[in-house]
């Protein structure tokens, strides 16, 4: 009898430790990308010194037109006769059930523009400027929120429901055969800066990593979105250690990126430090087996008419970056790509013709 009690208690201890272990293992979601998503990711590793050109909201609106006023267009197309190879979108405010995103792009229209871009052979990247789930303010409201939305936190259920709304939109992105379109998903970007509620100073690096893993667990594990290629991207950082401060681990990230804007128009203030940063990304990417991209850049209003070949191209040449994404063309005082009549248009055409740049048609031709 004494022996039986001993064996029973040993069995109990063992089963308790197993279930703890199992819980941990549940955290470690083993991901398998869809055939289409892994092909898109693999293709980026074969660019051979060339890079794709991307534009945020390329077909949603431009400086002088807006799809929702029933005008259609694409500023980049109107300047060089071709679409970008990568199209950026943002799903901020999907979490609020709003009909349009934070920049007034209707979500039904966005769905259509994404499917059209994919049919043209373009790649899709999506960021998410989601509101602060605790304060109800926008993404730039830095009231502490991350710890409260993690599992066990007071606002966790609210965050779970927000991810479900994002997942419902993402599930609607299907091609003609009904397959999910690969999406380079870039949540919680620029976390190295302090301007977003998920940024530095508003959570610990450990909390950021937990939020990232929880988000992947929900989107992949719960909602089954195996078309999402997760992209980790910081803002400007001083070194590799700062770059990796919030990196959640190789199992949770598929690609890495950097957001790096030009605020000086000079070689010393932009091109040279950007080159150094891209070299750092290449090293990190090689060590972790991830391709990398310049996930946001631009010189607001492009005041330098030779910026494309004078500042951006020399930073990208030989960098190994898969793409460069120019931020959105919103209005005369806030745009990052040229439009017809813009003083930098002739230089943009030279950039378009440079052997290293891949726009829509050339990229599509590489993916027959
Ligand atoms: C910022 C600005 C904002 C915009 C936000 C999300 O960089 O362009 O005007 O709302 O991105 O797209």
Coordinates of C-alpha atoms and ligand atoms in Angstrom, one line a residue:
X1 CA 0.0 0.0 0.0
X2 CA 2.8 2.4 1.0
X3 CA 4.5 1.6 -2.3
X4 CA 1.3 2.2 -4.3
X5 CA 1.0 5.7 -2.6
X6 CA 4.6 6.4 -3.5
X7 CA 4.1 5.4 -7.2
X8 CA 0.9 7.4 -7.4
X9 CA 2.5 10.5 -6.1
X10 CA 5.5 10.1 -8.4
X11 CA 3.0 9.7 -11.3
X12 CA 1.2 12.8 -10.2
X13 CA 4.4 14.9 -10.1
X14 CA 5.4 13.6 -13.5
X15 CA 2.1 14.3 -15.1
X16 CA 2.0 17.8 -13.6
X17 CA 5.5 18.6 -15.1
X18 CA 4.4 17.1 -18.5
X19 CA 1.4 19.4 -18.7
X20 CA 3.5 22.5 -17.9
X21 CA 5.9 21.4 -20.6
X22 CA 3.0 20.9 -23.0
X23 CA 1.8 24.4 -22.3
X24 CA 5.2 25.7 -23.1
X25 CA 5.3 23.6 -26.3
X26 CA 1.9 25.2 -27.3
X27 CA 3.7 28.5 -27.1
X28 CA 6.3 27.3 -29.5
X29 CA 4.1 27.1 -32.6
X30 CA 5.8 25.1 -35.3
X31 CA 4.9 27.0 -38.5
X32 CA 4.7 25.9 -42.1
X33 CA 4.2 28.5 -44.7
X34 CA 1.8 27.8 -47.6
X35 CA 3.4 26.7 -50.8
X36 CA 2.8 30.1 -52.4
X37 CA 4.1 32.0 -49.4
X38 CA 7.3 30.0 -49.1
X39 CA 7.8 30.3 -52.9
X40 CA 7.5 34.1 -52.6
X41 CA 10.0 34.2 -49.8
X42 CA 12.5 31.9 -51.5
X43 CA 12.3 33.9 -54.7
X44 CA 13.6 36.9 -52.8
X45 CA 16.8 35.0 -52.1
X46 CA 17.5 34.8 -55.9
X47 CA 17.6 38.4 -56.9
X48 CA 21.2 38.4 -57.7
X49 CA 22.1 42.0 -56.7
X50 CA 18.8 43.5 -58.0
X51 CA 16.0 44.8 -55.7
X52 CA 12.3 45.3 -56.0
X53 CA 10.7 48.8 -55.8
X54 CA 7.7 49.1 -53.5
X55 CA 5.2 51.9 -52.8
X56 CA 2.8 52.2 -49.9
X57 CA -0.8 52.7 -51.1
X58 CA 0.4 52.8 -54.7
X59 CA -3.0 52.2 -56.3
X60 CA -5.3 53.6 -53.5
X61 CA -4.6 57.3 -54.0
X62 CA -1.9 59.7 -55.2
X63 CA -1.0 63.3 -54.6
X64 CA -3.6 64.5 -57.2
X65 CA -6.2 61.7 -57.3
X66 CA -8.1 59.3 -54.9
X67 CA -9.7 56.1 -55.8
X68 CA -12.7 56.9 -53.6
X69 CA -13.4 60.0 -55.7
X70 CA -13.7 57.5 -58.6
X71 CA -10.4 58.5 -60.1
X72 CA -8.0 55.6 -60.6
X73 CA -4.3 55.7 -61.0
X74 CA -0.8 55.0 -59.7
X75 CA 1.7 57.9 -59.4
X76 CA 4.6 55.6 -60.1
X77 CA 3.0 54.1 -63.2
X78 CA 2.1 57.6 -64.4
X79 CA 5.8 58.7 -64.1
X80 CA 7.6 55.6 -65.5
X81 CA 5.0 53.5 -67.3
X82 CA 5.1 50.6 -64.9
X83 CA 3.7 49.6 -61.5
X84 CA 5.9 48.9 -58.4
X85 CA 6.8 45.3 -57.9
X86 CA 5.7 45.4 -54.2
X87 CA 2.5 47.1 -52.9
X88 CA 2.2 48.3 -49.3
X89 CA -1.1 48.5 -47.5
X90 CA -2.0 49.3 -43.9
X91 CA -4.9 47.7 -42.0
X92 CA -5.0 50.2 -39.1
X93 CA -8.7 50.5 -37.8
X94 CA -9.7 47.1 -39.0
X95 CA -9.7 46.4 -35.3
X96 CA -12.4 49.0 -34.8
X97 CA -14.8 47.6 -37.4
X98 CA -14.4 50.8 -39.4
X99 CA -15.2 50.6 -43.1
X100 CA -12.0 52.4 -44.0
X101 CA -8.4 52.4 -42.7
X102 CA -6.8 55.2 -40.8
X103 CA -5.9 56.9 -44.1
X104 CA -9.4 56.6 -45.4
X105 CA -8.8 53.6 -47.7
X106 CA -12.0 51.5 -47.8
X107 CA -11.3 47.9 -46.7
X108 CA -13.4 46.5 -49.6
X109 CA -11.5 48.5 -52.1
X110 CA -8.2 47.4 -50.4
X111 CA -9.2 43.8 -50.8
X112 CA -9.8 44.4 -54.5
X113 CA -6.6 46.4 -55.0
X114 CA -4.6 43.6 -53.3
X115 CA -6.1 40.9 -55.5
X116 CA -5.4 43.1 -58.6
X117 CA -1.8 43.7 -57.6
X118 CA -1.3 40.0 -57.0
X119 CA -2.8 39.2 -60.4
X120 CA -0.3 41.6 -62.0
X121 CA 2.5 39.6 -60.3
X122 CA 3.1 42.0 -57.5
X123 CA 4.0 41.1 -53.9
X124 CA 1.9 42.5 -51.0
X125 CA 3.2 43.8 -47.7
X126 CA 0.9 44.9 -44.9
X127 CA 1.6 47.0 -41.8
X128 CA -0.9 47.6 -39.0
X129 CA -1.1 51.0 -37.3
X130 CA -3.6 49.7 -34.7
X131 CA -5.1 51.9 -32.1
X132 CA -4.0 51.7 -28.5
X133 CA -6.3 49.0 -27.1
X134 CA -6.1 50.3 -23.5
X135 CA -6.6 54.1 -23.9
X136 CA -8.7 54.0 -27.1
X137 CA -6.2 56.5 -28.6
X138 CA -4.4 56.1 -31.9
X139 CA -1.2 54.1 -32.5
X140 CA 0.8 57.1 -31.4
X141 CA -0.9 57.3 -28.0
X142 CA 1.8 55.8 -25.8
X143 CA -0.3 55.1 -22.7
X144 CA 1.0 51.7 -21.4
X145 CA -0.8 48.9 -23.1
X146 CA 1.5 46.0 -24.1
X147 CA 1.6 44.3 -20.6
X148 CA -2.2 44.6 -20.3
X149 CA -3.0 42.8 -23.6
X150 CA -0.7 39.8 -23.0
X151 CA -2.2 36.5 -21.9
X152 CA -3.4 37.0 -18.3
X153 CA -3.7 40.8 -18.8
X154 CA -6.9 42.8 -18.2
X155 CA -7.2 43.6 -21.9
X156 CA -6.1 40.3 -23.4
X157 CA -9.6 39.3 -24.6
X158 CA -9.9 42.7 -26.3
X159 CA -6.7 42.1 -28.2
X160 CA -7.7 38.6 -29.1
X161 CA -10.9 40.0 -30.6
X162 CA -8.9 42.7 -32.5
X163 CA -6.6 40.0 -34.0
X164 CA -9.7 38.1 -35.0
X165 CA -10.9 41.1 -37.0
X166 CA -7.5 41.5 -38.7
X167 CA -7.6 37.7 -39.5
X168 CA -11.1 38.0 -41.0
X169 CA -9.8 40.7 -43.4
X170 CA -6.6 38.7 -44.2
X171 CA -8.6 35.5 -44.9
X172 CA -10.5 37.4 -47.6
X173 CA -7.3 37.9 -49.6
X174 CA -7.6 35.0 -52.1
X175 CA -6.5 34.5 -55.6
X176 CA -8.7 33.3 -58.5
X177 CA -8.1 29.7 -57.4
X178 CA -9.2 30.4 -53.9
X179 CA -5.7 30.2 -52.5
X180 CA -4.6 32.7 -49.9
X181 CA -2.4 35.4 -51.4
X182 CA 1.1 35.6 -49.7
X183 CA 1.4 38.6 -47.5
X184 CA 4.6 40.0 -46.0
X185 CA 3.0 41.0 -42.7
X186 CA 4.9 43.7 -40.7
X187 CA 3.1 44.3 -37.4
X188 CA 4.5 46.4 -34.5
X189 CA 7.1 48.1 -36.7
X190 CA 9.6 50.7 -35.7
X191 CA 9.5 49.4 -32.1
X192 CA 13.1 50.7 -31.5
X193 CA 11.6 54.2 -31.5
X194 CA 9.3 55.6 -28.8
X195 CA 6.4 57.0 -30.9
X196 CA 4.1 54.0 -31.0
X197 CA 2.5 52.4 -27.9
X198 CA 4.5 49.2 -28.6
X199 CA 7.7 51.2 -28.8
X200 CA 10.7 51.6 -26.6
X201 CA 9.9 53.0 -23.1
X202 CA 6.3 51.8 -23.1
X203 CA 7.1 48.0 -22.6
X204 CA 10.1 45.9 -21.9
X205 CA 11.8 44.0 -24.7
X206 CA 10.5 40.8 -23.1
X207 CA 6.9 42.0 -23.2
X208 CA 7.3 43.0 -26.9
X209 CA 8.6 39.5 -27.7
X210 CA 5.6 38.0 -25.9
X211 CA 3.2 40.2 -27.8
X212 CA 4.8 39.2 -31.1
X213 CA 4.6 35.5 -30.3
X214 CA 1.0 35.8 -29.1
X215 CA 0.1 37.6 -32.4
X216 CA 1.8 34.8 -34.5
X217 CA 0.1 32.2 -32.3
X218 CA -3.3 33.7 -32.9
X219 CA -2.9 34.5 -36.6
X220 CA -1.3 31.2 -37.5
X221 CA -2.2 28.8 -34.8
X222 CA -5.8 29.9 -34.2
X223 CA -6.8 31.5 -37.5
X224 CA -4.8 29.2 -39.7
X225 CA -3.2 32.0 -41.8
X226 CA -0.3 30.2 -43.3
X227 CA 0.1 32.8 -46.0
X228 CA 1.6 35.4 -43.6
X229 CA 5.3 35.9 -43.9
X230 CA 6.3 37.7 -40.7
X231 CA 8.6 40.7 -41.1
X232 CA 10.4 42.2 -38.1
X233 CA 11.4 45.8 -38.8
X234 CA 13.0 48.4 -36.6
X235 CA 13.6 52.1 -37.2
X236 CA 17.2 53.5 -37.3
X237 CA 19.4 51.8 -34.7
X238 CA 23.0 52.2 -33.8
X239 CA 24.2 48.6 -33.8
X240 CA 23.3 45.0 -34.1
X241 CA 22.5 44.6 -30.4
X242 CA 19.9 47.4 -30.6
X243 CA 18.6 45.9 -33.8
X244 CA 18.0 42.6 -32.2
X245 CA 16.8 43.9 -28.8
X246 CA 13.1 42.9 -29.5
X247 CA 13.8 40.1 -32.0
X248 CA 11.5 37.3 -30.9
X249 CA 13.5 34.4 -32.3
X250 CA 14.0 32.7 -35.7
X251 CA 10.9 30.5 -35.4
X252 CA 8.7 33.6 -35.2
X253 CA 10.1 35.7 -37.9
X254 CA 10.6 35.0 -41.7
X255 CA 12.2 38.2 -42.9
X256 CA 13.8 41.2 -41.4
X257 CA 13.7 44.9 -42.3
X258 CA 14.6 48.5 -41.5
X259 CA 12.7 51.8 -41.7
X260 CA 15.2 54.5 -42.5
X261 CA 14.0 57.9 -43.8
X262 CA 16.1 60.7 -45.3
X263 CA 15.7 63.9 -43.3
X264 CA 18.9 65.7 -44.5
X265 CA 19.2 65.1 -48.2
X266 CA 22.9 64.5 -47.8
X267 CA 25.2 61.6 -48.4
X268 CA 26.6 61.9 -44.9
X269 CA 23.1 62.1 -43.3
X270 CA 21.4 59.4 -45.4
X271 CA 23.2 57.4 -48.0
X272 CA 26.3 56.5 -45.9
X273 CA 24.6 55.6 -42.6
X274 CA 22.0 53.7 -44.6
X275 CA 24.6 51.7 -46.4
X276 CA 26.2 50.9 -43.0
X277 CA 22.8 49.8 -41.6
X278 CA 22.0 47.7 -44.6
X279 CA 25.4 46.0 -44.2
X280 CA 24.5 45.2 -40.6
X281 CA 21.1 43.8 -41.7
X282 CA 22.8 41.6 -44.3
X283 CA 25.0 40.2 -41.5
X284 CA 22.1 39.6 -39.2
X285 CA 20.1 38.2 -42.0
X286 CA 22.9 35.8 -43.0
X287 CA 23.3 34.7 -39.3
X288 CA 19.6 34.0 -38.9
X289 CA 18.9 32.8 -42.4
X290 CA 16.4 35.6 -43.3
X291 CA 16.2 37.8 -46.3
X292 CA 16.0 41.5 -45.6
X293 CA 14.5 44.7 -47.0
X294 CA 14.4 48.5 -46.6
X295 CA 10.8 48.3 -45.4
X296 CA 10.2 52.1 -45.4
X297 CA 12.1 55.0 -46.7
X298 CA 11.8 58.3 -48.5
X299 CA 12.6 62.0 -48.5
X300 CA 9.4 63.8 -47.8
X301 CA 8.3 65.8 -50.9
X302 CA 11.6 64.8 -52.5
X303 CA 13.1 68.3 -52.5
X304 CA 16.3 67.0 -54.3
X305 CA 15.5 66.5 -58.0
X306 CA 18.3 63.9 -58.2
X307 CA 17.6 62.1 -55.0
X308 CA 16.8 58.8 -56.8
X309 CA 20.1 58.2 -58.4
X310 CA 22.1 60.5 -56.1
X311 CA 21.0 59.3 -52.7
X312 CA 18.8 56.2 -52.7
X313 CA 20.4 54.1 -55.5
X314 CA 24.0 54.3 -54.2
X315 CA 22.7 53.1 -50.8
X316 CA 20.8 50.1 -52.3
X317 CA 23.5 49.1 -54.9
X318 CA 25.2 45.9 -53.7
X319 CA 23.4 46.0 -50.4
X320 CA 21.6 42.6 -50.9
X321 CA 18.3 44.1 -49.7
X322 CA 15.3 42.5 -51.4
X323 CA 13.2 45.6 -51.8
X324 CA 12.9 49.3 -50.9
X325 CA 9.4 50.6 -50.0
X326 CA 8.6 54.3 -50.5
X327 CA 6.1 55.6 -48.1
X328 CA 2.7 57.0 -49.2
X329 CA 1.8 59.8 -51.7
X330 CA -0.8 61.5 -49.6
X331 CA -0.8 65.3 -50.4
X332 CA 1.5 68.0 -51.7
X333 CA 3.3 68.3 -48.3
X334 CA 3.4 64.5 -47.5
X335 CA 4.6 62.2 -50.3
X336 CA 7.6 60.1 -51.1
X337 CA 7.3 59.1 -54.7
X338 CA 7.1 61.4 -57.7
X339 CA 4.0 62.1 -59.7
X340 CA 3.7 63.6 -63.2
X341 CA 5.3 67.0 -63.3
X342 CA 7.3 66.5 -60.1
X343 CA 10.8 67.9 -60.4
X344 CA 12.4 64.6 -59.5
X345 CA 10.5 62.6 -62.2
X346 CA 13.3 62.6 -64.9
X347 CA 15.7 61.2 -62.3
X348 CA 13.1 58.6 -61.2
X349 CA 13.0 57.4 -64.8
X350 CA 16.8 56.9 -64.6
X351 CA 16.3 55.0 -61.4
X352 CA 13.6 52.9 -63.1
X353 CA 16.1 52.2 -66.0
X354 CA 19.0 51.3 -63.6
X355 CA 19.9 47.6 -64.1
X356 CA 19.4 46.9 -60.3
X357 CA 15.8 48.1 -60.0
X358 CA 12.9 45.7 -60.6
X359 CA 9.5 47.2 -61.1
X360 CA 6.2 45.3 -61.8
X361 CA 6.8 44.0 -65.3
X362 CA 10.3 42.8 -64.9
X363 CA 9.5 41.2 -61.6
X364 CA 6.4 39.4 -63.1
X365 CA 8.6 38.2 -66.0
X366 CA 10.9 36.5 -63.4
X367 CA 7.9 34.7 -62.0
X368 CA 6.2 33.2 -65.1
Ligands
LIG1 C1 2.5 57.9 -41.2 C2 1.9 59.1 -41.9 C3 0.5 59.2 -41.4 C4 -0.3 57.9 -41.7 C5 0.5 56.7 -41.1 C6 -0.2 55.4 -41.4 O1 3.9 57.8 -41.5 O2 1.9 58.9 -43.3 O3 -0.2 60.3 -42.1 O4 -1.6 58.0 -41.1 O5 1.8 56.8 -41.5 O6 -0.2 55.2 -42.8

